[in-house]
Coordinates of C-alpha atoms and ligand atoms in Angstrom, one line a residue:
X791 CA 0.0 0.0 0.0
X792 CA 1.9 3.3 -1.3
X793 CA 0.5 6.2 -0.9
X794 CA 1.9 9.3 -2.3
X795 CA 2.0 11.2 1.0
X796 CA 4.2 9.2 2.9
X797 CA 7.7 9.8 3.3
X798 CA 10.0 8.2 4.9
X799 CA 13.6 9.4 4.8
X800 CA 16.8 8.4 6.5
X801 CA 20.1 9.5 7.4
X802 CA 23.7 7.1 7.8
X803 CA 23.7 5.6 11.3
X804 CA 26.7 6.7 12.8
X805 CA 29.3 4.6 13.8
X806 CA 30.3 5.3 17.5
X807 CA 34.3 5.2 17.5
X808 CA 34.3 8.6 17.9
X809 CA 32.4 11.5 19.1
X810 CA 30.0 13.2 16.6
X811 CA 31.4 16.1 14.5
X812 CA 29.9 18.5 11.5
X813 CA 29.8 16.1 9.1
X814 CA 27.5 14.0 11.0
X815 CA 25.6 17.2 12.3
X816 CA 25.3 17.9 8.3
X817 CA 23.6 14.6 6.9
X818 CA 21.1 15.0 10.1
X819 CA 20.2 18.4 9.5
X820 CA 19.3 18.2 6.1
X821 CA 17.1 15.1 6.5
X822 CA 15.7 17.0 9.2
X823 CA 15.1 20.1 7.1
X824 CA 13.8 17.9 4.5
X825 CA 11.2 15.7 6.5
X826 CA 10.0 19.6 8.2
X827 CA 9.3 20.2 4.7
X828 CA 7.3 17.5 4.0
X829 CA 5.3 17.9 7.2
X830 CA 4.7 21.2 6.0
X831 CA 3.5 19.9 3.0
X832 CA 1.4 17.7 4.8
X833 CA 3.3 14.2 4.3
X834 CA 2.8 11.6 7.0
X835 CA 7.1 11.2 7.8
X836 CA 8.7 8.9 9.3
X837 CA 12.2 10.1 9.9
X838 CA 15.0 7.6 11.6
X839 CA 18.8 8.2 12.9
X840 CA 20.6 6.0 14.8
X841 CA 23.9 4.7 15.2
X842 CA 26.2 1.7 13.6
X843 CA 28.0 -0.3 16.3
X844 CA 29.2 -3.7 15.5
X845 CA 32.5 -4.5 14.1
X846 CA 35.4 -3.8 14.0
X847 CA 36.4 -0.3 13.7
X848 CA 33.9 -0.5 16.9
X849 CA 35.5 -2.8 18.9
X850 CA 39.3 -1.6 18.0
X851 CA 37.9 1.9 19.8
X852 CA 36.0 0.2 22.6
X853 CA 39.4 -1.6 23.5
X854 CA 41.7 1.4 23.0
X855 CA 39.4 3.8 25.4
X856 CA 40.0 0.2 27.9
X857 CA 35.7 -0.6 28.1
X858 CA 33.5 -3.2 27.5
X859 CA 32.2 -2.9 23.9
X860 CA 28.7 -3.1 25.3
X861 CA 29.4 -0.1 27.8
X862 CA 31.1 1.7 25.3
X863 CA 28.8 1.8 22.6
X864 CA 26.2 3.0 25.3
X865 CA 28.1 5.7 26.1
X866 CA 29.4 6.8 22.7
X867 CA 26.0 6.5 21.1
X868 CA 24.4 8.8 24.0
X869 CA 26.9 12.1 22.3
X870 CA 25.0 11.4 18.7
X871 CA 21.8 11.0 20.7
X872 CA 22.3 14.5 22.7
X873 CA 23.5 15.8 19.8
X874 CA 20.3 15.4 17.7
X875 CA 18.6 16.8 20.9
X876 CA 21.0 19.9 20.7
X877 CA 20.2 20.5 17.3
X878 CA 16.6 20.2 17.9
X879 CA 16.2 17.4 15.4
X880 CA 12.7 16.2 14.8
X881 CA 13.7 12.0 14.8
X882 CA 10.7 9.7 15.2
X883 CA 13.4 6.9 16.0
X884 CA 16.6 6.3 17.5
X885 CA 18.0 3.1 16.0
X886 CA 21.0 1.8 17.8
X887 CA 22.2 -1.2 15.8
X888 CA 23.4 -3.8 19.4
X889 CA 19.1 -3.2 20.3
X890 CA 16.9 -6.4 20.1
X891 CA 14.7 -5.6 17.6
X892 CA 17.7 -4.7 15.3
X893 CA 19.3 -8.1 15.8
X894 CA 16.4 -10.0 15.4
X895 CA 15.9 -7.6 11.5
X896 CA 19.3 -8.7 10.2
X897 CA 19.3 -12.3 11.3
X898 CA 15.8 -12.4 9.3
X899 CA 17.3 -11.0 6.1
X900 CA 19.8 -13.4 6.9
X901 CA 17.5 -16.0 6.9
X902 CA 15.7 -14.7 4.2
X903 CA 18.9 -14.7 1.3
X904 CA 19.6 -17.9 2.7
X905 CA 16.8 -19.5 2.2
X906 CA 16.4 -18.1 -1.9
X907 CA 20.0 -19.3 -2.5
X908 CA 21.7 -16.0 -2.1
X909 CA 24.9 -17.0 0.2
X910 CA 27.3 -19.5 0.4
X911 CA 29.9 -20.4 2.3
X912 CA 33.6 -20.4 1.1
X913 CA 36.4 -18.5 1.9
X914 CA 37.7 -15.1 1.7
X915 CA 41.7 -14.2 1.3
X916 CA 42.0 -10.4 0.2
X917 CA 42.1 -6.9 1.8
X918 CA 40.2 -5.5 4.6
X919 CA 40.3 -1.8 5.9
X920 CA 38.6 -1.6 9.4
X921 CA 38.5 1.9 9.2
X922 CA 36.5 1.6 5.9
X923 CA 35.2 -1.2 7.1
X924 CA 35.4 -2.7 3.5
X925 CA 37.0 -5.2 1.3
X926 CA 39.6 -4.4 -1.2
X927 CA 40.6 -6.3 -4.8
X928 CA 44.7 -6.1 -4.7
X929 CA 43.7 -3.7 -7.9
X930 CA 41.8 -1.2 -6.3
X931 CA 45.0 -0.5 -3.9
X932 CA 46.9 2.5 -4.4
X933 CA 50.2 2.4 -3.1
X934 CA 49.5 -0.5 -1.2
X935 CA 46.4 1.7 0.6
X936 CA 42.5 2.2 -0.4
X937 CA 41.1 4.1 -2.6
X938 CA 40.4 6.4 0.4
X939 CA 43.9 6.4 1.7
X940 CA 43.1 3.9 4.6
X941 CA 45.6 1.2 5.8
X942 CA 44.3 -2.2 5.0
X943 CA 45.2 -5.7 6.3
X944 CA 45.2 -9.2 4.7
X945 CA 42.5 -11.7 5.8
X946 CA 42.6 -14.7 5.4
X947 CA 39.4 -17.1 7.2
X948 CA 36.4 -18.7 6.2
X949 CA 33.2 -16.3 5.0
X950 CA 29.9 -16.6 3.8
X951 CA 29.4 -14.7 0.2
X952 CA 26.5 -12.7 -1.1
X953 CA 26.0 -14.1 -4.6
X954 CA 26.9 -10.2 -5.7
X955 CA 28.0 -11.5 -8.7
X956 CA 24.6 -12.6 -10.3
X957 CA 22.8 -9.2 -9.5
X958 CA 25.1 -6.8 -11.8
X959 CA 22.4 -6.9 -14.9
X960 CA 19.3 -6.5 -12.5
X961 CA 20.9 -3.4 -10.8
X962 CA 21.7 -1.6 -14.2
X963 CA 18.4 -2.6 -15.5
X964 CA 16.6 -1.3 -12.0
X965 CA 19.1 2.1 -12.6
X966 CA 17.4 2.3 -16.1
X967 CA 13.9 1.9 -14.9
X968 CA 14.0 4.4 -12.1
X969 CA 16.1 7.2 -13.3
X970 CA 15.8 9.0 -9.8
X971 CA 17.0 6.1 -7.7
X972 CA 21.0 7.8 -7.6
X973 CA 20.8 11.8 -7.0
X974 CA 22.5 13.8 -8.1
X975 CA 23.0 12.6 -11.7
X976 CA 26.9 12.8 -11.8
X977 CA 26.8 9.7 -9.1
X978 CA 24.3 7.7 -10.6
X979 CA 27.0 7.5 -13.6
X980 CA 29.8 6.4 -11.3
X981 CA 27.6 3.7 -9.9
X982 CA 26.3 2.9 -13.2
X983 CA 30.3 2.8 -14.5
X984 CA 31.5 0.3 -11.5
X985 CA 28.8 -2.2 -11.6
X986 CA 29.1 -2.2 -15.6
X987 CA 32.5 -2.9 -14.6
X988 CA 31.3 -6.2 -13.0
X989 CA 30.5 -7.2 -9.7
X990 CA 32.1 -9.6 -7.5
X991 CA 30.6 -11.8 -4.9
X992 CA 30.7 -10.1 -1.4
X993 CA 31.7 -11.4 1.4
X994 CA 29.4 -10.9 4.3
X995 CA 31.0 -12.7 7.4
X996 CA 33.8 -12.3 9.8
X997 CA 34.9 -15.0 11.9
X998 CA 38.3 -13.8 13.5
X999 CA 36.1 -11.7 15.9
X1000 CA 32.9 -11.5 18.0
X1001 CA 31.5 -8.0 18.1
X1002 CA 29.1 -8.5 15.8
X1003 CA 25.3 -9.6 14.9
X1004 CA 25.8 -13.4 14.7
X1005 CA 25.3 -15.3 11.6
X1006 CA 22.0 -17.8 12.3
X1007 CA 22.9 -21.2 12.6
X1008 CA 26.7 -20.9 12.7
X1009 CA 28.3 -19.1 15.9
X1010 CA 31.8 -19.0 14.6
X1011 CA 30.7 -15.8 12.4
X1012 CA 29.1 -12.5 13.0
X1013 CA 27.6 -10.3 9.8
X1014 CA 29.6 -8.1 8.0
X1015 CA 28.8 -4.7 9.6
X1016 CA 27.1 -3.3 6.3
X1017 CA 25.0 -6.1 5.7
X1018 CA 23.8 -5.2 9.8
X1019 CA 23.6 -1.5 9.5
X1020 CA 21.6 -1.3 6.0
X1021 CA 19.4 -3.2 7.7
X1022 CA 18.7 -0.5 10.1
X1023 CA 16.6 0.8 7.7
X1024 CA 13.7 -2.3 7.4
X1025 CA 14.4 -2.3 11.3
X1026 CA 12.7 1.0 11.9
X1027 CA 9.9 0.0 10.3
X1028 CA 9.0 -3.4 12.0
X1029 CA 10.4 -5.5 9.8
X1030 CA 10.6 -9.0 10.0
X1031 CA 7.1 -8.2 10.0
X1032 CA 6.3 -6.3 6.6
X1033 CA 2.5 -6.4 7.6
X1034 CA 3.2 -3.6 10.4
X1035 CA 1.6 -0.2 9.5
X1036 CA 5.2 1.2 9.3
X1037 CA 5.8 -0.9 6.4
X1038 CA 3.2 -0.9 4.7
X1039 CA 3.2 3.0 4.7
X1040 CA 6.8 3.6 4.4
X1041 CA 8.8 0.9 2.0
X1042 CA 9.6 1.5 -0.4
X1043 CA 8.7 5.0 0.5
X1044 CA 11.9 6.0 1.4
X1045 CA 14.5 8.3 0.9
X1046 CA 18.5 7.3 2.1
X1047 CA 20.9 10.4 2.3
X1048 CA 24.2 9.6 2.6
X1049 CA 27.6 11.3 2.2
X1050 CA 29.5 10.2 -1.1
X1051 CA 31.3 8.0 0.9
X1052 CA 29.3 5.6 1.4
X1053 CA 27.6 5.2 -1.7
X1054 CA 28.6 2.3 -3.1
X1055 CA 26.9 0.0 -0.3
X1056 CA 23.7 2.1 -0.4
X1057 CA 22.9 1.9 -4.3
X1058 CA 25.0 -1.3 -5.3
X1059 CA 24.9 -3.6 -2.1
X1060 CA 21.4 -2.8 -0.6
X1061 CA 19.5 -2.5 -3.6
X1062 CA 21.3 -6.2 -4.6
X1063 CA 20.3 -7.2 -1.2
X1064 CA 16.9 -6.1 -1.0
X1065 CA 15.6 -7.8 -4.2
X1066 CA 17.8 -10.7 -3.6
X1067 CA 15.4 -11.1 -0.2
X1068 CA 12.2 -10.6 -2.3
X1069 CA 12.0 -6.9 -1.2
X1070 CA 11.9 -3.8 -3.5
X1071 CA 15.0 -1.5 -3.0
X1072 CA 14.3 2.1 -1.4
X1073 CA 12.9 5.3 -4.0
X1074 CA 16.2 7.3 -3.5
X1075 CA 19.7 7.6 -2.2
X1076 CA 20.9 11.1 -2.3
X1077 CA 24.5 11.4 -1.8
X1078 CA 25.8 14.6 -0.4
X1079 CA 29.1 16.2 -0.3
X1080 CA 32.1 16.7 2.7
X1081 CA 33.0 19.9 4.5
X1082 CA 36.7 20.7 4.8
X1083 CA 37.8 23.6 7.8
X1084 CA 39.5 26.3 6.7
X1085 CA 40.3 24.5 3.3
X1086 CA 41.6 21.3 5.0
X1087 CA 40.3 18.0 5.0
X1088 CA 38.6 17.4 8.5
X1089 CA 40.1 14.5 10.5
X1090 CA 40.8 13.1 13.7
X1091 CA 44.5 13.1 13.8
X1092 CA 45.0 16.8 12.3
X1093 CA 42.9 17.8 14.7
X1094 CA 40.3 19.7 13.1
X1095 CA 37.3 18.1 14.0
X1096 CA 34.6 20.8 14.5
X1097 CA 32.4 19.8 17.3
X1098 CA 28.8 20.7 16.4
X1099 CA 27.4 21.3 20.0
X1100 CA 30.0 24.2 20.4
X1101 CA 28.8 25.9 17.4
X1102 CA 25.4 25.6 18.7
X1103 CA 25.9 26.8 21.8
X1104 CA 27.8 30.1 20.3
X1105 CA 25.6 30.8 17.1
X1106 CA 22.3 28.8 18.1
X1107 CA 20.9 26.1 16.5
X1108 CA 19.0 28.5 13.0
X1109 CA 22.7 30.3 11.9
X1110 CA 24.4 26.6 11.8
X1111 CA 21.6 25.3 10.0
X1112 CA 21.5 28.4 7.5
X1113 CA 25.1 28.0 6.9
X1114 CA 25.3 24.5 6.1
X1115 CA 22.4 24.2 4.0
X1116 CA 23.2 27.7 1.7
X1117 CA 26.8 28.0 1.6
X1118 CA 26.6 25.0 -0.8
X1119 CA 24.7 23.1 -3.1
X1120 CA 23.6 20.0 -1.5
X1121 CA 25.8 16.9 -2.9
X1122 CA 28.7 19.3 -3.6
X1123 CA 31.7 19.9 -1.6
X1124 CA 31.8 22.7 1.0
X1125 CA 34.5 24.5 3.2
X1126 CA 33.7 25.9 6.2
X1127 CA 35.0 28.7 8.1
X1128 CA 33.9 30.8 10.9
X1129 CA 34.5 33.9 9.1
X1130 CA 32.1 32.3 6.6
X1131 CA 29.1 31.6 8.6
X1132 CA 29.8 34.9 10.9
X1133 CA 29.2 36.4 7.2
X1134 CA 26.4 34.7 6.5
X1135 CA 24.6 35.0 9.7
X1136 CA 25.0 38.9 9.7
X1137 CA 24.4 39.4 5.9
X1138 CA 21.4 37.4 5.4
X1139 CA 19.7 36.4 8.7
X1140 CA 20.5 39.8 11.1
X1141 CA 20.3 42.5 8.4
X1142 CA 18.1 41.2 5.7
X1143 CA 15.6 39.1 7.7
X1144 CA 15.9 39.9 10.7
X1145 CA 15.8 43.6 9.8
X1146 CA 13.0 43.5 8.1
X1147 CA 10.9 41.7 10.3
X1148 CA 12.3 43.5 13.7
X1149 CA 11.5 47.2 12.0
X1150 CA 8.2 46.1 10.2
X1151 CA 6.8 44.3 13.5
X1152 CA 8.1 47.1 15.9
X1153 CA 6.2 49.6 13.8
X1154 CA 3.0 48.2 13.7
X1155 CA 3.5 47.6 17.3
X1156 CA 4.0 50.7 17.9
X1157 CA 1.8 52.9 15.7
X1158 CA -1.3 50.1 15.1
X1159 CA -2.1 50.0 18.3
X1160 CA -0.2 46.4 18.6
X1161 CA -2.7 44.8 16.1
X1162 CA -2.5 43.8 12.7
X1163 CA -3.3 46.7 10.5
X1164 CA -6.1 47.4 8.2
X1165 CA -5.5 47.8 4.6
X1166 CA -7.3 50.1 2.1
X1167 CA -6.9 49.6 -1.5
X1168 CA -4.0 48.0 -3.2
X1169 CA -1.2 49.5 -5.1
X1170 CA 0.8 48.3 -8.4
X1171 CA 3.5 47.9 -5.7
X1172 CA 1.8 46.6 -3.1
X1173 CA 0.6 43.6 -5.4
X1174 CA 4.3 43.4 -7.1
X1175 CA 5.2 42.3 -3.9
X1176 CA 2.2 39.5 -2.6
X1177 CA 3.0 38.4 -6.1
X1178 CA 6.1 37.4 -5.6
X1179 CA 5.6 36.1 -2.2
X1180 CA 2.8 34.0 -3.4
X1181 CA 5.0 32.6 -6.6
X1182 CA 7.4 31.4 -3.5
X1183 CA 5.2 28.0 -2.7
X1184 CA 5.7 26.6 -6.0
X1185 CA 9.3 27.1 -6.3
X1186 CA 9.9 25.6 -2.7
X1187 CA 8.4 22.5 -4.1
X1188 CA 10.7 22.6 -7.3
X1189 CA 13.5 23.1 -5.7
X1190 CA 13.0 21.3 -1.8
X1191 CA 12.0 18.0 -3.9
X1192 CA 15.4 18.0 -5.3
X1193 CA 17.0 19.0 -2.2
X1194 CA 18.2 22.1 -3.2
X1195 CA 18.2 23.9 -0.1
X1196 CA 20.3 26.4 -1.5
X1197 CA 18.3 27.5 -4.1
X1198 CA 15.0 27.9 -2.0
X1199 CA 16.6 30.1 0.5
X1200 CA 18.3 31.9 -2.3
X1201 CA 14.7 32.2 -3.6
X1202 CA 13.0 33.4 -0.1
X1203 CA 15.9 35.9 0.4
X1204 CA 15.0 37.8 -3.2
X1205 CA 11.9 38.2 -1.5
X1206 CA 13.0 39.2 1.7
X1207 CA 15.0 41.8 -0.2
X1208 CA 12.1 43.1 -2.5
X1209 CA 10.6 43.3 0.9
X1210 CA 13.5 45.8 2.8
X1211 CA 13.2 47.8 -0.9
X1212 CA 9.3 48.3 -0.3
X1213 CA 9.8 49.9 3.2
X1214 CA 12.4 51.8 2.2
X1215 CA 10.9 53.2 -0.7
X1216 CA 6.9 53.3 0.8
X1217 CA 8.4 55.3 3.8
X1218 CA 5.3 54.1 6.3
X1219 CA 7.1 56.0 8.8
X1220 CA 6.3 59.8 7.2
X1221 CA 2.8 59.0 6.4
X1222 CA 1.5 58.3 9.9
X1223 CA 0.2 62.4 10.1
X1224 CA -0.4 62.6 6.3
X1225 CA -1.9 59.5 5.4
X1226 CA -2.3 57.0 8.5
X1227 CA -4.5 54.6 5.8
X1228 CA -1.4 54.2 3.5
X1229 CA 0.5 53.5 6.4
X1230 CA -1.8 50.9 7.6
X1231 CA -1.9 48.9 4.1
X1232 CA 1.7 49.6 3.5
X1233 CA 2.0 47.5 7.1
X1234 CA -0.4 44.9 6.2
X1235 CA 1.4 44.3 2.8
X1236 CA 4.4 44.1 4.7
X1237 CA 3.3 41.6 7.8
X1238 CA 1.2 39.5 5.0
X1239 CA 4.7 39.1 3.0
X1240 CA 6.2 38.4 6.3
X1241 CA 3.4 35.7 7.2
X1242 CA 4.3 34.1 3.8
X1243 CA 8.3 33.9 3.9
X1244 CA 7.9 32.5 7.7
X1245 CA 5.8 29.6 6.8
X1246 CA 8.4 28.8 4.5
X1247 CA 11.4 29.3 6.3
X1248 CA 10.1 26.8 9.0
X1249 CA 11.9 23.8 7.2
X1250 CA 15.1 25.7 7.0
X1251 CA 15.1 28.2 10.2
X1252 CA 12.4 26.4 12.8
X1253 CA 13.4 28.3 15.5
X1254 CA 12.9 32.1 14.3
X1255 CA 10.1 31.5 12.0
X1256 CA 8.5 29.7 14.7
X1257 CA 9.2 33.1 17.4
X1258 CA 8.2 35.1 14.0
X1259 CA 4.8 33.4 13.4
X1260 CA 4.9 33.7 17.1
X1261 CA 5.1 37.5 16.6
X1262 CA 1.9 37.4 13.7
X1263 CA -0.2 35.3 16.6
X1264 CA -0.6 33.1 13.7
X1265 CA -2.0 29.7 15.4
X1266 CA -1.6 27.4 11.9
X1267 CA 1.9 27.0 10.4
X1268 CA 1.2 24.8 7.5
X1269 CA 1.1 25.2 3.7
X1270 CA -2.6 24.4 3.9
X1271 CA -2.9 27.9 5.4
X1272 CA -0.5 29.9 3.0
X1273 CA -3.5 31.7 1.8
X1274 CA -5.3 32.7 4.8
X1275 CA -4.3 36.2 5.3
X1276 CA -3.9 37.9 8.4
X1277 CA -7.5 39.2 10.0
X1278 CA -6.8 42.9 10.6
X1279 CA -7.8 43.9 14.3
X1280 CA -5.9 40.8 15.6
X1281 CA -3.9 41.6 18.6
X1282 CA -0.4 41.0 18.4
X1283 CA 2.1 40.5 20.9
X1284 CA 5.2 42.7 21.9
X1285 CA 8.1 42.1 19.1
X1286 CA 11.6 41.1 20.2
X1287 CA 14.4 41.1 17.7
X1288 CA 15.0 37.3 15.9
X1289 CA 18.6 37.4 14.7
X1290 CA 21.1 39.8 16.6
X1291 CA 23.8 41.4 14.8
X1292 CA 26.8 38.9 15.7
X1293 CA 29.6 41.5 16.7
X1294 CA 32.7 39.4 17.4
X1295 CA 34.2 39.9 20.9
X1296 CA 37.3 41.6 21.5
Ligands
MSP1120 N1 28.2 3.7 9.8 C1 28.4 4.1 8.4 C2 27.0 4.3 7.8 C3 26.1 3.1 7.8 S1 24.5 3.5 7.1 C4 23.8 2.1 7.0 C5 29.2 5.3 8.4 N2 29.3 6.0 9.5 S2 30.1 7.4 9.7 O1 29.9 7.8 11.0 O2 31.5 7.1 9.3 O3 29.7 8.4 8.6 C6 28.4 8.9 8.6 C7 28.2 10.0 7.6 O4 28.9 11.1 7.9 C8 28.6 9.6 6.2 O5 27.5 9.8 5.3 C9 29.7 10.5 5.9 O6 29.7 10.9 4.5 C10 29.4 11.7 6.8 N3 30.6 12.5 6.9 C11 31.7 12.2 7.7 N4 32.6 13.2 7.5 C12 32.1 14.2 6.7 C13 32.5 15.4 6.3 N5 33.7 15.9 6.6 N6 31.6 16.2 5.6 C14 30.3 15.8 5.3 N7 29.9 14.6 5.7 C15 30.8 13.7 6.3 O7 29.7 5.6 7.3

């Protein structure tokens, strides 16, 4: 049973060797800005995080920090947890991959490709990276590294396969018949490229070590970690049992983003896996790009980790999000710097938006009597402007549906500019003696134009379009209510300014 507004969209889970940093904050955010959106739209969502933490990359950093595995993952997978609290982050799940109901999900996709022929057992000799967590042909290496510059070892031990091998002309043929499945487009030729170039059967068992979900029927192995953590995925929604309302709602339903990283197991493995087990493969993987500081690639032993929380806590949770999502266009690259986002902030959110709303609101405050004004007849101008506002809906779904966050702020702000023009050139403030009814629809053009561009800045910046919808006692936030102007007379409560101009410290 699919239905066209459900929506179900996902983001990595994280593995828990290390604390969270902006790269994880990133992937969240965006799914988070992107399953508001649909709300707002009115999509039934189901949105799920979570965290990855079997194998061995795992279990190498459980030992190293001296703990348990078990009492380590707990801990570690409480930061990613608070961290989606910090960020205000609108989950409907928390999946933590060592949780009953997760185990009991990959075992029965376990069951399920062995039972249709899918693995074998044999054995596997070849490359391994833990930190990759991946398995290496001698001629992928690069100096006797991966692809991605990790250290890899030889293994050498017995393995079941995933009958990989068999699935390459189905995957192109599924590419070809759902064009949309790899975004954006310049990935979906990469993928299409490597499986053209043949697949391999994968190996999907370790047995030189424990930490793992173990293989049904055969305790000397534990699931590769992928095969466990894609799973995550059916897990949220109930599965083994694919008569749960989740499931029926939300699969295929579903949307992955991941970074670019991690592409290869979400559109060549999973897919491979899924129909393999009987199951159709999600509606979309969206791979996005990775932030460097300052122009340098982020990582642990340079140092350079940006902790997320800390940027919070100085900037608040709206300037991260605005930063992230409109420095760059999602699934490209992205540096950041401070100076960057301090730019950003002051340019777009304190003296653009917040401008216009703090003199606009403290205006009608102050000369309307706090209540929403009451307009008189319409100008050229005045409808120049609610034009453009109202084109704004249709372009957020152009460009939101294609997760081009960018572009639909970029859009909003045009408005918000048009906006700071109006007042500036319409003057309300002189005509308050000469002409207090010009004022009043000058006022109401404004806070109607402000109405509009807060209901859809709510996926993007929920915080200050919430205090600013707040400010237009406007009780209903959705889409549904884009066209229900403000009722003049309506009492309005005190302003208070929404983005403060960030003036650096001395
Ligand atoms: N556990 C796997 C995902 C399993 S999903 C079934 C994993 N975890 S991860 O913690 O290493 O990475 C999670 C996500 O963070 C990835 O999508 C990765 O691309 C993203 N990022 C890590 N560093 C990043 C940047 N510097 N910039 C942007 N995103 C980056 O992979």
């Amino acid at each position: 049973m699919t239905n066209e507004k459900n929506f179900y969209i996902t983001t990595p889970i994280y593995y828990v060797n290390d604390a969270p940093h902006i790269g994880h904050a990133y992937t969240t955010l965006a799914c988070d800005t992107m399953a508001r959106y649909k709300r707002l739209m009115g999509y039934d969502v189901k949105f799920a995080t979570g965290t990855d933490e079997h194998g061995q990359k795992v279990e190498k950093a459980a030992a190293a920090a001296g703990m348990d595995p078990k009492d380590f993952v707990d801990k570690v997978s409480q930061t990613f947890r608070h961290l989606a609290v910090e960020m205000q982050i609108t989950n409907d799940d928390f999946i933590r991959t060592t949780e009953p109901r997760h185990i009991k999900a990959a075992q029965q996709l376990w069951v399920e490709l062995i039972n249709r022929g899918e693995i074998y057992l044999g054995s596997y000799a070849g490359w391994y990276s833990v930190r990759d967590e991946a398995f290496y042909a001698e001629s992928e290496l690069i100096d006797g590294k991966a692809p991605t510059g990790a250290p890899v070892e030889w293994v050498e031990e017995p393995s079941y396969f995933f009958k990989l091998s068999a699935w390459g002309d189905k995957l192109l043929e599924f590419y070809e018949k759902h064009p949309d499945f790899i975004q954006p487009e310049s990935r979906r030729n990469e993928v299409i490229s490597f499986v053209k170039s043949g697949l391999r059967d994968l190996s999907i068992s370790r047995a030189s070590f424990k930490w793992g979900v173990p293989v049904p029927n055969d305790p000397d192995h534990v699931m590769y970690v992928w095969l466990d953590a894609l799973t995550n995925y059916l897990t949220v929604l109930g599965y083994p049992d694919t008569n749960s309302d989740d499931f029926k709602k939300f699969w295929p339903e579903s949307v992955h983003v991941v970074g670019k990283d991690i592409l290869r197991f979400h559109t060549v493995y999973w897919p491979a896996f899924l129909m393999a087990a009987g199951l159709t493969p999600p509606k979309k993987i969206f791979a996005h790009g990775w932030w460097t500081n300052e122009g340098v690639k982020i990582s642990k032993s340079l140092g350079n980790t940006i902790d997320p929380i800390e940027l919070i806590n100085t900037f608040g949770v709206d300037a991260v999000r605005y930063f992230l999502l409109r420095e760059v266009s999602f699934g490209q690259d992205g540096d950041f710097s401070l100076s960057g986002l301090i730019n950003r902030y002051n340019s777009d959110l304190a003296n653009s938006y917040g401008n216009l709303v703090q003199r606009v609101l403290s205006f009608i405050y102050k000369q309307c009597d706090g209540k929403v004004p009451q307009p008189a007849e319409y100008t050229a101008e005045d409808k120049d402007l609610l034009i453009e506002a109202d084109a704004l809906p249709e372009i957020l779904e152009q460009n939101m549906e294609n997760f081009s966050f960018h572009k639909h702020a970029e859009h909003i702000w045009q408005v918000i500019f048009k906006a700071n023009q109006y007042v500036d050139m319409q003057k309300p403030w002189v005509l308050k003696a000469t002409d207090p009814k010009r004022m009043q629809t000058i006022l109401y053009i404004l806070a109607e134009t402000i109405r509009k561009i807060a209901i859809l800045t709510q996926p993007i910046l929920p915080i200050a379009s919430e205090k600013i919808l707040d400010q237009l006692a406007m009780t209903k936030r959705g889409l549904d209510v884009f066209n229900q102007a403000l009722q003049p007379g309506t009492p309005l409560p005190e302003p208070k300014g929404v983005f403060p101009r960030w003036v650096e410290k001395a």
